[in-house]
Amino acid sequence: MSTKYIYTFGLIMTVVVALVLAGFKTLTADVAARNEDIFNKRQILAAIATPMAEAGQDVDALSDEAVLELFDNQVEQTVINAEGEIIEGTMAIEVDMEQEKKKDEADRLYPLYTVNLDGSNYYIMSVRGNGLWDAIWGNIALEDDLNTVAGVSFDHAGETPGLGAEIKDNQSWKNQFEGRKIYDDAGDFVSIVVRKGGARNPEHEVDGLSGATVTADGVTKMLYTGLKAYEPFLQDIDKASGMNLK
Amino acid sequence: MAESTEIKTGVTTTQEKEPLFGKKERILITDPLLDNNPITIQVLGVCSALAVTSLVYPSLVMSVAVVFVCAFSSLFTSLLRNTIPKAVRLIVQLVIIATLVTIVNEALKALNYPIYKQLSVYIGLIITNCIVMGRLEAFAMANKPWRSFLDGLGNGLGYGLILVAVGFVRELFGKGSLFAGSPIEWKIIGPSAEYTINTMSEGLGGTLFGWYANNNLMVLPAAAMFVIAVFIWIQRAWNPKLVDAS
Amino acid sequence: MGEYINIFIKSAFIENMVLAYFLGMCSYLAVSKTLSTAFGLGMAVIFVLGITMPINWLINEYLLVSFELEFLRFIIFIAVIASTVQLVEMVVEKFSPGLYAALGIFLPLITVNCAILGGSLFMVTREYDLGESIAFGLGGGFGWFLAIIAIAAIRERIRYSNVPPALRGLGMAFLLTGLMGVAFLSLTGIDPAVFAGWSGTGE
């Protein structure tokens, strides 16, 4: 077989493969993008699963259309920068936390979702950090007072199933976050600590996860740095609304 | 790839008039399931996919992906076998496999986004799964399309069988559930009311199984090795002809 | 420098390619019967991982991502790996016959070693930059090298032990790999973040 044959074969193969793949990609791109959008929105809504259940809606059972509709009608999306100023013209859902984490801290953008449920507002913030193996991320919902946690949702890229992956799978562990406060009585930011061996301070701590110390510490660190980034903004709303959290 | 030359090439036939699915064809599918299993006997393709076996559902999805890629790459390679230039045949085979894997990846994104997220890089690693390429080199390059397709199908199934079996053992004993993450999730034994046998309850479950705890070793990567070793042990004790002579 | 050492340590010991992710198991099991061949293959893996990671990083960053061709990632990566291996083989053969004699026969095996493609795919999902990718490639390769020479040394010894017939060979190799995996797991206790502190840029 001549070299010319090999090159011709290679060329034809490349063209055919590229066409097949590009065609298939175009075919599935829209559905895939919609799936990704719904997947992300579900993760955000999972943070307010408890308040939603009280309002009579089961987040897990919501249809795809219902998720999109709820986001259109009841969720206000805000993007803020590191100084706590609102950036106009972008949707929070478009903020890619993975990309933001690579930027310098001063340049980062943060998404904020304000969900209106039965007249009360819930503020959902996104955080991202590192677990044992890989990235972990999550959403924290605060109640109207911008202090009490209404719920959390976490996910991970590759934590050990049954150990670190419990941050996503273990609902009763996640439920512990509800009612915890991110500010202490003096008004200082303390975040929420995942305490190995069991929570000591019921206001600001939750129990650790057995066999997953590194992941649990990752959650603690992620919550601290992640929520602290929203602090300038929280203080602004605080002043604007005339409420005094501290 | 050196080991692939040692594999028995299967039945090569020159006869033209044969039933479409006769005895020889059936052997192509059934043989790799047990007596010539890709993992436990041929030692091929142990690589990539085992990392997903801590749960049954991802193992099942992974198996379907491997069966698809294995069967169709055999088919296409066999169709092209007389035109592929020998000098670049490995690259051509890799391109065929990579194309199919990309299709699986995009399809998964469109069909079931959450499981696509969960499997992440492991779908891509099917490309370097030696079982796929091993069969192309050992069988598809020398056989007719239909038989090659069946051979690929059989080997994919044999591989999937082990994958799902490992996932079954690991999830059952590691998490006390089966098919977690899928619509037919069954929580079998565990310390809350969600499980069929509630080890914390006052009733029968707690009385009989109060001592039960999940085996955390099972969720660690190493457990996959132990489980496969036990499978090999049982299989070779059952059929001493398979014992490694060296 | 610190974060590179951090990634190197992490990928070599804590997240060992073979023992934690099962990458490259085929050649790991097939070529670990004697120590000397295992050594050769291990070196070749370090070598190829160290070269293909930065190349794939550049291609991914400046070609695939810039032109939104991510769906071609698998095919391009594997093509890069296959051609790099071929190229390396030719260059080594021409300029260093000694090295070629040591590595040569293992190089073609490496194209289908999942650790190589796996390294490149992990690099993308973890969003490493160029320097981190090189550190990850070298660390991952070193971890792979460690795992294969360890299992080869054990397998050479175990040949003289009285193993139940059904477990001989493959079964024992799986068991040993599992045990090594558990042993390496204890290295999880190392906090790699301390290495990041060396550069003064760590958190």
XYZ file of C-alpha atoms in Angstrom:
695
model
C 0.000 0.000 0.000
C 1.413 3.334 -1.027
C 1.865 6.368 1.140
C -0.614 8.138 -1.088
C -3.261 5.560 -0.195
C -2.616 6.037 3.493
C -2.973 9.803 3.202
C -6.151 9.513 1.137
C -7.604 7.060 3.638
C -6.676 9.337 6.513
C -8.197 12.354 4.822
C -11.483 10.654 3.992
C -11.696 9.190 7.481
C -11.061 12.577 9.104
C -13.747 14.260 7.021
C -16.312 11.527 7.637
C -15.647 11.411 11.377
C -15.731 15.193 11.730
C -19.023 15.378 9.818
C -20.626 12.581 11.813
C -19.596 14.087 15.137
C -20.492 17.652 14.209
C -23.871 16.441 12.944
C -24.567 14.472 16.087
C -23.449 17.368 18.250
C -25.795 19.774 16.455
C -28.599 17.265 16.820
C -28.248 16.940 20.576
C -26.868 20.371 21.516
C -30.208 22.009 22.320
C -31.506 19.172 24.454
C -28.164 18.914 26.247
C -28.089 22.656 26.990
C -31.645 22.539 28.319
C -30.797 19.518 30.489
C -27.787 21.306 31.915
C -29.877 24.387 32.678
C -32.543 22.340 34.455
C -29.902 20.323 36.311
C -28.275 23.512 37.639
C -31.600 25.065 38.572
C -32.664 21.934 40.432
C -29.460 22.047 42.470
C -30.238 25.625 43.449
C -33.839 24.858 44.363
C -32.719 21.860 46.416
C -31.354 24.368 48.948
C -34.885 25.515 49.768
C -36.444 22.049 49.722
C -37.802 22.413 53.256
C -39.510 25.823 52.848
C -40.886 24.591 49.525
C -42.244 21.458 51.135
C -43.970 23.683 53.674
C -45.456 25.609 50.768
C -46.721 22.308 49.403
C -44.171 21.656 46.670
C -41.837 18.675 46.483
C -38.647 19.810 44.740
C -37.651 16.319 43.631
C -41.047 15.686 42.112
C -41.192 18.955 40.139
C -41.337 18.424 36.397
C -38.707 20.033 34.181
C -41.255 22.573 32.952
C -42.278 23.420 36.501
C -38.638 24.088 37.432
C -38.190 26.481 34.514
C -41.520 28.174 35.227
C -40.750 28.605 38.911
C -37.425 30.151 38.005
C -39.096 32.551 35.591
C -41.812 33.677 37.960
C -40.601 33.439 41.527
C -36.830 33.792 41.345
C -35.009 37.067 41.060
C -31.460 36.603 39.805
C -28.767 39.048 40.842
C -25.047 39.054 40.128
C -22.776 40.862 42.556
C -19.056 41.562 42.558
C -16.520 41.298 45.338
C -17.397 44.789 46.638
C -21.035 43.813 46.966
C -22.193 45.954 44.025
C -24.874 44.624 41.709
C -23.714 43.922 38.162
C -26.483 44.751 35.720
C -27.273 42.831 32.581
C -26.300 39.314 33.597
C -28.286 36.446 35.012
C -27.038 34.681 38.113
C -27.450 31.286 36.455
C -24.875 32.312 33.850
C -22.180 32.780 36.482
C -19.896 29.761 36.240
C -18.520 29.239 39.736
C -15.772 27.047 38.342
C -14.497 29.876 36.158
C -14.931 32.464 38.905
C -12.788 30.449 41.280
C -9.868 30.696 38.868
C -9.995 34.496 38.856
C -8.386 36.789 41.404
C -10.609 37.281 44.399
C -11.221 40.947 43.588
C -12.506 40.112 40.091
C -14.903 37.353 41.031
C -18.638 37.513 40.453
C -21.156 35.865 42.742
C -24.676 34.706 41.910
C -27.570 35.435 44.228
C -31.067 34.003 43.818
C -33.905 35.640 45.687
C -36.836 33.252 45.797
C -40.267 34.435 46.783
C -42.291 31.717 48.461
C -45.677 32.603 49.931
C -44.597 36.186 50.516
C -41.325 35.542 52.288
C -37.957 35.848 50.584
C -35.186 33.289 50.593
C -31.677 34.218 49.518
C -29.664 31.447 47.865
C -25.895 31.805 47.525
C -23.470 29.566 45.657
C -20.185 28.379 47.116
C -17.366 26.250 45.759
C -14.367 24.561 47.378
C -12.291 21.410 47.504
C -13.128 18.051 49.044
C -10.822 15.092 49.423
C -10.478 14.124 45.768
C -11.856 16.938 43.741
C -14.067 20.014 43.698
C -17.159 20.313 45.893
C -19.818 22.979 45.555
C -23.174 23.895 46.932
C -25.949 26.389 47.506
C -26.928 27.892 50.844
C -30.351 29.412 51.394
C -30.793 32.109 54.038
C -34.102 33.238 55.437
C -35.457 36.787 55.334
C -33.232 37.845 58.229
C -30.123 37.050 56.115
C -28.745 35.109 59.044
C -30.700 31.902 59.585
C -30.010 29.032 57.195
C -33.132 27.726 55.461
C -31.397 24.815 53.793
C -28.384 23.659 51.800
C -27.583 21.530 48.791
C -24.156 20.143 48.021
C -22.603 18.284 45.152
C -19.159 16.984 44.348
C -17.032 15.901 41.412
C -15.603 12.728 42.874
C -15.903 12.182 46.612
C -15.967 8.586 47.871
C -19.499 7.162 47.675
C -20.784 6.379 51.141
C -18.167 8.595 52.808
C -17.435 12.037 51.376
C -20.293 11.717 48.897
C -22.667 11.788 51.878
C -22.531 15.585 51.673
C -24.797 15.140 48.669
C -26.643 11.925 49.525
C -27.298 12.188 53.260
C -30.450 14.236 53.613
C -30.670 14.030 57.404
C -27.134 15.435 57.666
C -28.044 18.315 55.373
C -31.200 18.951 57.383
C -29.042 19.829 60.386
C -28.062 23.073 58.678
C -31.607 24.363 58.881
C -31.974 26.966 61.606
C -28.229 27.397 62.108
C -27.001 30.991 62.042
C -24.054 32.470 60.172
C -23.648 35.474 62.500
C -23.037 35.233 66.240
C -24.903 37.283 68.828
C -22.336 40.083 68.623
C -23.030 40.356 64.907
C -19.709 38.917 63.761
C -19.532 36.548 60.832
C -18.786 33.010 62.056
C -20.167 30.819 59.234
C -21.119 27.222 60.029
C -18.626 24.606 61.097
C -18.844 20.877 60.424
C -17.489 19.515 63.685
C -15.880 16.096 63.846
C -17.249 14.157 66.812
C -20.498 16.097 66.936
C -21.665 19.689 67.031
C -20.790 21.511 70.251
C -22.421 24.819 69.504
C -25.965 24.227 68.220
C -26.150 27.768 66.827
C -23.253 27.535 64.392
C -22.144 23.918 64.134
C -23.339 20.663 62.593
C -22.140 17.084 63.168
C -19.263 15.691 61.132
C -19.550 12.788 58.730
C -17.958 9.581 59.919
C -15.038 8.527 57.746
C -15.059 11.736 55.769
C -13.049 14.217 57.808
C -11.260 15.780 54.850
C -14.472 16.327 52.896
C -16.201 17.716 55.994
C -13.326 20.130 56.619
C -13.585 21.095 52.958
C -17.251 21.966 53.507
C -16.377 24.096 56.546
C -13.733 25.983 54.607
C -15.958 26.348 51.552
C -18.811 27.771 53.640
C -16.545 30.213 55.424
C -14.810 31.665 52.371
C -17.873 31.317 50.168
C -20.340 33.073 52.461
C -17.824 35.667 53.551
C -17.575 36.781 49.926
C -21.240 37.789 50.086
C -20.763 39.793 53.276
C -20.329 43.250 51.696
C -23.561 42.724 49.814
C -25.441 41.370 52.825
C -24.489 44.432 54.805
C -25.770 46.654 52.005
C -29.186 45.002 51.910
C -29.154 45.104 55.654
C -28.761 48.886 55.641
C -31.162 49.430 52.773
C -33.939 47.439 54.330
C -33.457 49.123 57.668
C -33.263 45.786 59.391
C -30.557 45.259 61.895
C -29.171 41.771 61.892
C -26.331 42.353 64.183
C -1.648 -4.648 23.445
C 0.869 -7.448 23.708
C -1.558 -9.592 25.608
C -4.188 -9.338 22.897
C -2.142 -11.574 20.625
C -2.434 -14.319 23.185
C -6.216 -14.323 23.191
C -7.800 -17.091 21.256
C -9.043 -15.602 18.069
C -12.412 -17.260 18.250
C -13.967 -19.224 15.422
C -12.882 -18.129 11.984
C -15.039 -19.536 9.284
C -14.882 -19.671 5.533
C -18.215 -21.266 4.866
C -20.652 -18.998 3.115
C -24.062 -20.515 3.754
C -24.742 -20.521 7.451
C -27.732 -19.585 9.539
C -27.711 -15.963 10.647
C -27.742 -16.961 14.266
C -26.561 -20.563 14.572
C -24.649 -22.402 17.239
C -21.327 -20.811 16.374
C -22.855 -17.370 16.581
C -24.390 -18.156 19.930
C -21.013 -19.206 21.268
C -19.617 -15.826 20.223
C -21.976 -14.236 22.733
C -22.104 -16.810 25.507
C -18.422 -17.701 25.642
C -17.230 -14.263 26.835
C -19.887 -14.222 29.540
C -18.180 -16.855 31.650
C -15.487 -19.177 30.320
C -13.702 -16.508 28.336
C -14.784 -13.492 30.334
C -12.843 -10.377 29.346
C -12.117 -9.363 32.926
C -11.669 -12.554 34.887
C -10.012 -14.655 32.171
C -8.637 -12.464 29.402
C -7.498 -9.761 31.862
C -8.525 -7.019 29.491
C -10.318 -3.796 30.177
C -10.089 -3.813 33.909
C -9.002 -0.214 33.616
C -11.311 2.604 33.356
C -14.724 1.515 34.304
C -14.205 -0.098 37.681
C -14.073 3.230 39.420
C -17.803 3.613 38.812
C -18.748 0.290 40.402
C -19.475 1.557 43.895
C -23.139 1.796 42.860
C -25.212 -0.448 40.601
C -26.882 2.235 38.507
C -23.740 3.937 37.160
C -22.244 0.472 36.565
C -25.287 -0.431 34.504
C -25.130 2.746 32.428
C -21.409 2.250 31.946
C -21.998 -1.342 30.837
C -24.550 -0.260 28.260
C -22.043 2.296 26.951
C -19.269 -0.295 26.740
C -21.534 -2.840 25.014
C -22.557 -0.219 22.460
C -18.997 0.906 21.749
C -17.622 -2.625 21.701
C -20.269 -4.012 19.347
C -20.312 -1.144 16.885
C -16.583 -0.557 16.766
C -16.212 -4.256 15.917
C -18.824 -3.884 13.205
C -17.250 -0.814 11.608
C -13.710 -2.109 11.877
C -14.778 -5.359 10.279
C -16.536 -3.504 7.454
C -13.379 -1.512 6.804
C -10.944 -4.328 7.491
C -9.833 -4.750 3.882
C -9.333 -1.039 3.263
C -7.500 -0.048 6.449
C -3.786 0.465 5.717
C -1.867 -1.910 7.976
C 0.699 0.710 8.973
C -1.850 2.980 10.625
C -4.452 0.438 11.685
C -4.081 1.125 15.418
C -4.789 4.805 14.918
C -7.724 4.037 12.634
C -9.161 1.698 15.271
C -8.680 4.340 17.935
C -10.450 6.922 15.789
C -13.410 4.585 15.260
C -13.638 3.917 18.979
C -13.194 7.561 19.926
C -15.957 8.588 17.524
C -18.380 6.097 19.044
C -17.439 7.127 22.552
C -18.010 10.777 21.695
C -21.447 9.853 20.382
C -22.222 7.990 23.607
C -21.015 10.962 25.609
C -23.163 13.481 23.716
C -26.151 11.146 23.768
C -25.871 10.712 27.511
C -25.735 14.478 27.940
C -29.027 14.740 26.103
C -30.740 11.707 27.598
C -29.739 11.686 31.246
C -27.729 14.667 32.382
C -27.314 13.738 36.081
C -25.742 10.384 35.264
C -23.536 12.056 32.658
C -22.265 14.321 35.437
C -21.696 11.351 37.708
C -19.715 9.299 35.201
C -17.655 12.337 34.099
C -14.299 11.276 32.647
C -14.997 7.570 32.809
C -17.136 7.559 29.661
C -14.158 9.038 27.805
C -11.903 6.363 29.202
C -13.847 3.666 27.342
C -11.566 4.665 24.440
C -8.570 3.161 26.152
C -10.503 0.247 27.556
C -8.296 -2.555 26.279
C -11.207 -4.919 25.776
C -12.564 -2.821 22.922
C -9.274 -2.549 21.084
C -8.302 -6.064 22.040
C -11.341 -7.461 20.243
C -10.754 -5.271 17.192
C -7.204 -6.550 16.833
C -7.944 -10.158 17.687
C -11.276 -10.680 15.975
C -12.798 -7.877 13.942
C -9.737 -7.381 11.720
C -10.063 -10.982 10.518
C -13.778 -11.729 10.512
C -16.968 -10.816 8.731
C -19.055 -7.888 10.035
C -21.963 -9.860 11.498
C -19.732 -12.233 13.484
C -17.544 -9.349 14.600
C -20.594 -7.491 15.787
C -21.691 -10.519 17.822
C -18.195 -10.967 19.210
C -18.097 -7.327 20.283
C -21.569 -7.646 21.758
C -20.619 -10.783 23.699
C -17.439 -9.303 25.086
C -19.175 -6.081 25.999
C -21.837 -8.075 27.819
C -19.260 -10.230 29.594
C -17.554 -7.079 30.745
C -20.821 -5.460 31.794
C -21.815 -8.578 33.709
C -18.784 -8.288 35.967
C -19.218 -4.534 36.303
C -22.826 -4.812 37.440
C -22.065 -7.775 39.696
C -19.291 -5.823 41.417
C -21.583 -2.804 41.725
C -24.309 -5.011 43.215
C -22.062 -6.412 45.960
C -20.458 -3.075 46.742
C -23.680 -1.083 46.929
C -25.619 -3.710 48.866
C -23.004 -4.110 51.571
C -21.515 -0.637 51.401
C -24.668 1.455 51.331
C -27.504 -0.925 52.146
C -29.326 0.042 48.964
C -29.635 -0.955 45.323
C -29.976 1.211 42.209
C -29.430 4.423 44.206
C -29.808 7.463 41.979
C -32.173 5.756 39.557
C -35.962 5.875 39.473
C -36.157 2.369 40.964
C -33.931 3.073 43.944
C -34.469 0.547 46.735
C -33.172 1.360 50.198
C -32.869 -2.019 51.818
C -31.230 -1.801 55.202
C -30.162 1.241 57.180
C -30.708 3.376 60.238
C -33.777 5.396 59.250
C -37.406 4.977 58.285
C -36.575 5.359 54.583
C -35.166 1.832 54.543
C -37.165 -1.375 54.180
C -35.352 -2.809 57.194
C -34.956 0.036 59.641
C -32.151 -0.928 62.006
C -33.067 1.882 64.401
C -36.762 1.087 64.695
C -38.486 -0.257 67.781
C -40.011 -3.065 65.748
C -38.731 -6.230 64.153
C -36.055 -4.528 62.005
C -34.374 -2.977 65.019
C -34.635 -6.093 67.139
C -33.211 -8.460 64.553
C -30.819 -6.158 62.717
C -29.930 -3.588 65.340
C -26.333 -4.753 65.097
C -26.108 -4.143 61.361
C -23.847 -1.425 59.999
C -22.749 -0.757 56.444
C -19.287 -1.982 55.535
C -17.346 1.158 54.718
C -14.572 -0.870 53.110
C -16.978 -1.712 50.304
C -17.237 1.867 49.133
C -13.473 2.312 48.901
C -11.827 1.799 45.500
C -9.862 -1.172 46.840
C -13.073 -3.122 47.451
C -13.582 -3.510 43.695
C -10.287 -5.394 43.610
C -11.285 -7.696 46.458
C -14.686 -8.424 44.939
C -13.182 -9.283 41.556
C -10.533 -11.442 43.223
C -13.292 -13.389 44.948
C -15.176 -13.778 41.642
C -12.002 -15.126 40.028
C -11.445 -17.445 42.951
C -14.958 -18.862 42.777
C -14.877 -19.188 38.998
C -11.549 -21.014 38.898
C -12.343 -23.231 41.842
C -15.520 -24.173 39.975
C -13.711 -24.835 36.714
C -10.097 -25.899 37.410
C -9.304 -25.841 33.672
C -9.130 -22.070 33.929
C -6.421 -22.039 36.594
C -3.383 -19.925 35.745
C -0.602 -22.384 34.981
C 2.299 -20.024 35.648
C 6.501 26.150 43.301
C 4.566 25.011 46.360
C 1.307 24.278 44.592
C 3.163 22.179 42.029
C 4.747 20.085 44.762
C 1.296 19.814 46.299
C -0.184 18.451 43.071
C 2.770 16.140 42.525
C 2.455 14.604 46.005
C -1.299 14.352 45.706
C -1.294 12.657 42.323
C 1.632 10.356 43.119
C 0.541 9.069 46.515
C -2.906 10.085 47.645
C -4.802 9.871 44.367
C -2.669 7.165 42.849
C -3.732 6.525 39.249
C -3.796 2.747 39.638
C -4.848 2.304 43.235
C -7.500 4.984 43.514
C -8.748 5.336 39.934
C -7.838 1.956 38.339
C -6.236 3.730 35.413
C -3.893 1.644 33.298
C -4.873 -1.598 34.983
C -4.469 -3.709 31.844
C -0.796 -3.153 31.327
C -0.326 -2.960 35.086
C -1.567 -6.540 35.440
C -0.029 -7.862 32.235
C 3.480 -6.483 32.603
C 4.001 -6.833 36.341
C 5.259 -10.405 36.349
C 8.919 -9.416 36.570
C 10.484 -6.395 38.184
C 12.763 -5.374 35.327
C 10.014 -5.115 32.702
C 7.761 -3.352 35.182
C 10.532 -0.824 35.756
C 10.851 -0.196 32.010
C 7.124 0.273 31.507
C 6.868 2.499 34.560
C 9.619 4.784 33.270
C 7.964 4.934 29.863
C 4.663 5.969 31.447
C 6.283 8.826 33.369
C 7.994 9.899 30.170
C 4.875 9.849 27.978
C 2.590 11.408 30.604
C 5.127 14.184 31.130
C 5.125 14.955 27.404
C 1.483 14.473 26.401
C -0.051 16.454 29.266
C 1.372 19.845 28.269
C 0.703 19.164 24.565
C -2.907 18.234 25.255
C -3.230 21.216 27.565
C -2.117 23.608 24.841
C -4.384 21.972 22.260
C -7.336 21.998 24.612
C -6.852 25.603 25.661
C -5.998 27.214 22.341
C -7.823 24.987 19.871
C -10.717 23.107 21.424
C -11.948 25.687 23.898
C -11.315 28.772 21.758
C -13.181 27.328 18.773
C -15.856 25.535 20.804
C -14.769 22.154 19.500
C -14.959 20.426 22.856
C -16.939 17.568 21.367
C -13.814 16.567 19.435
C -11.822 16.355 22.652
C -11.677 12.566 22.956
C -10.643 12.039 19.392
C -8.021 14.782 19.382
C -6.521 13.711 22.704
C -6.171 10.102 21.667
C -4.726 11.130 18.309
C -2.198 13.366 20.070
C -1.257 10.549 22.417
C -0.919 7.998 19.634
C 1.188 10.271 17.464
C 3.299 11.515 20.367
C 4.090 7.964 21.311
C 5.037 7.188 17.723
C 7.160 10.319 17.474
C 8.868 9.712 20.787
C 9.603 6.183 19.680
C 11.290 7.396 16.505
C 13.249 10.159 18.204
C 14.435 7.907 20.988
C 15.429 5.220 18.512
C 17.492 7.669 16.477
C 19.232 9.590 19.225
C 19.427 7.252 22.169
C 19.632 3.589 21.251
C 20.332 2.723 24.882
C 17.096 4.315 26.081
C 15.288 2.805 23.120
C 16.433 -0.656 24.106
C 15.089 -0.030 27.598
C 11.803 1.719 26.737
C 11.233 0.860 23.109
C 9.127 -2.249 23.391
C 6.867 -0.624 25.956
C 6.089 2.526 24.050
C 3.403 1.090 21.718
C 1.704 -0.436 24.776
C 1.321 2.981 26.253
C -1.066 4.430 23.682
C -3.858 2.332 25.102
C -2.816 2.811 28.702
C -5.816 4.478 30.297
C -3.565 6.407 32.636
C -2.339 8.573 29.768
C -5.754 9.527 28.396
C -7.163 9.601 31.918
C -4.503 12.087 32.963
C -5.443 14.414 30.122
C -9.175 14.124 30.833
C -8.715 14.739 34.564
C -6.561 17.733 33.707
C -9.520 19.214 31.821
C -12.181 18.535 34.459
C -9.942 19.829 37.225
C -9.052 22.897 35.195
C -5.336 22.770 35.823
C -3.146 25.441 34.263
C -0.080 24.537 32.212
C 2.333 24.240 35.140
C -0.145 22.260 37.212
C -0.746 19.920 34.279
C 2.952 19.146 34.016
C 3.149 18.548 37.764
C 0.056 16.339 37.563
C 1.493 14.396 34.617
C 4.818 13.767 36.310
C 3.203 13.007 39.668
C 0.620 10.691 38.168
C 3.309 8.940 36.156
C 5.490 8.551 39.216
C 2.566 7.127 41.189
C 1.896 4.652 38.394
C 5.577 3.713 38.326
C 5.564 3.162 42.095
C 2.471 0.985 41.949
C 3.743 -1.248 39.161
C 7.199 -1.827 40.607
C 5.655 -2.556 44.004
C 3.245 -5.152 42.614
C 5.970 -6.663 40.413
C 8.305 -7.063 43.374
C 5.531 -8.697 45.394
C 4.546 -10.977 42.528
C 8.142 -12.130 42.094
C 8.209 -13.173 45.731
C 4.750 -14.665 45.855
C 5.659 -17.162 43.164
C 7.377 -19.179 45.894
C 4.394 -19.074 48.216
C 1.703 -21.681 48.548
C -1.310 -19.907 47.080
C -4.609 -21.791 46.527
C -4.540 -22.878 42.855
C -7.663 -20.968 41.906
C -6.172 -17.720 43.175
C -2.781 -18.129 41.507
C -1.728 -15.414 39.130
C -4.550 -13.040 38.375
C -6.648 -13.548 41.500
C -3.683 -12.871 43.748
C -2.709 -9.818 41.707
C -6.160 -8.345 42.286
C -6.064 -9.079 46.005
C -2.615 -7.547 46.355
C -3.644 -4.465 44.413
C -6.611 -4.077 46.727
C -4.392 -4.345 49.784
C -1.950 -1.835 48.337
C -4.883 0.444 47.680
C -5.903 0.285 51.323
C -2.308 0.947 52.369
C -2.035 3.964 50.093
C -5.330 5.220 51.468
C -3.626 5.864 54.767
C -1.596 8.520 52.977
C -4.829 10.501 52.733
C -3.909 11.811 56.171
C -1.137 13.872 54.595
C -2.360 17.399 54.185
C -0.950 18.470 50.841
C -1.927 22.048 51.593
C 1.188 22.413 53.742
C 3.260 22.187 50.591
C 1.281 25.001 49.058
C 2.396 27.092 52.026
C 5.994 26.876 50.813
C 5.394 29.285 48.004
C 3.591 31.727 50.215
C 0.617 31.702 47.834
C -1.347 28.994 49.613
C -4.417 29.887 51.577
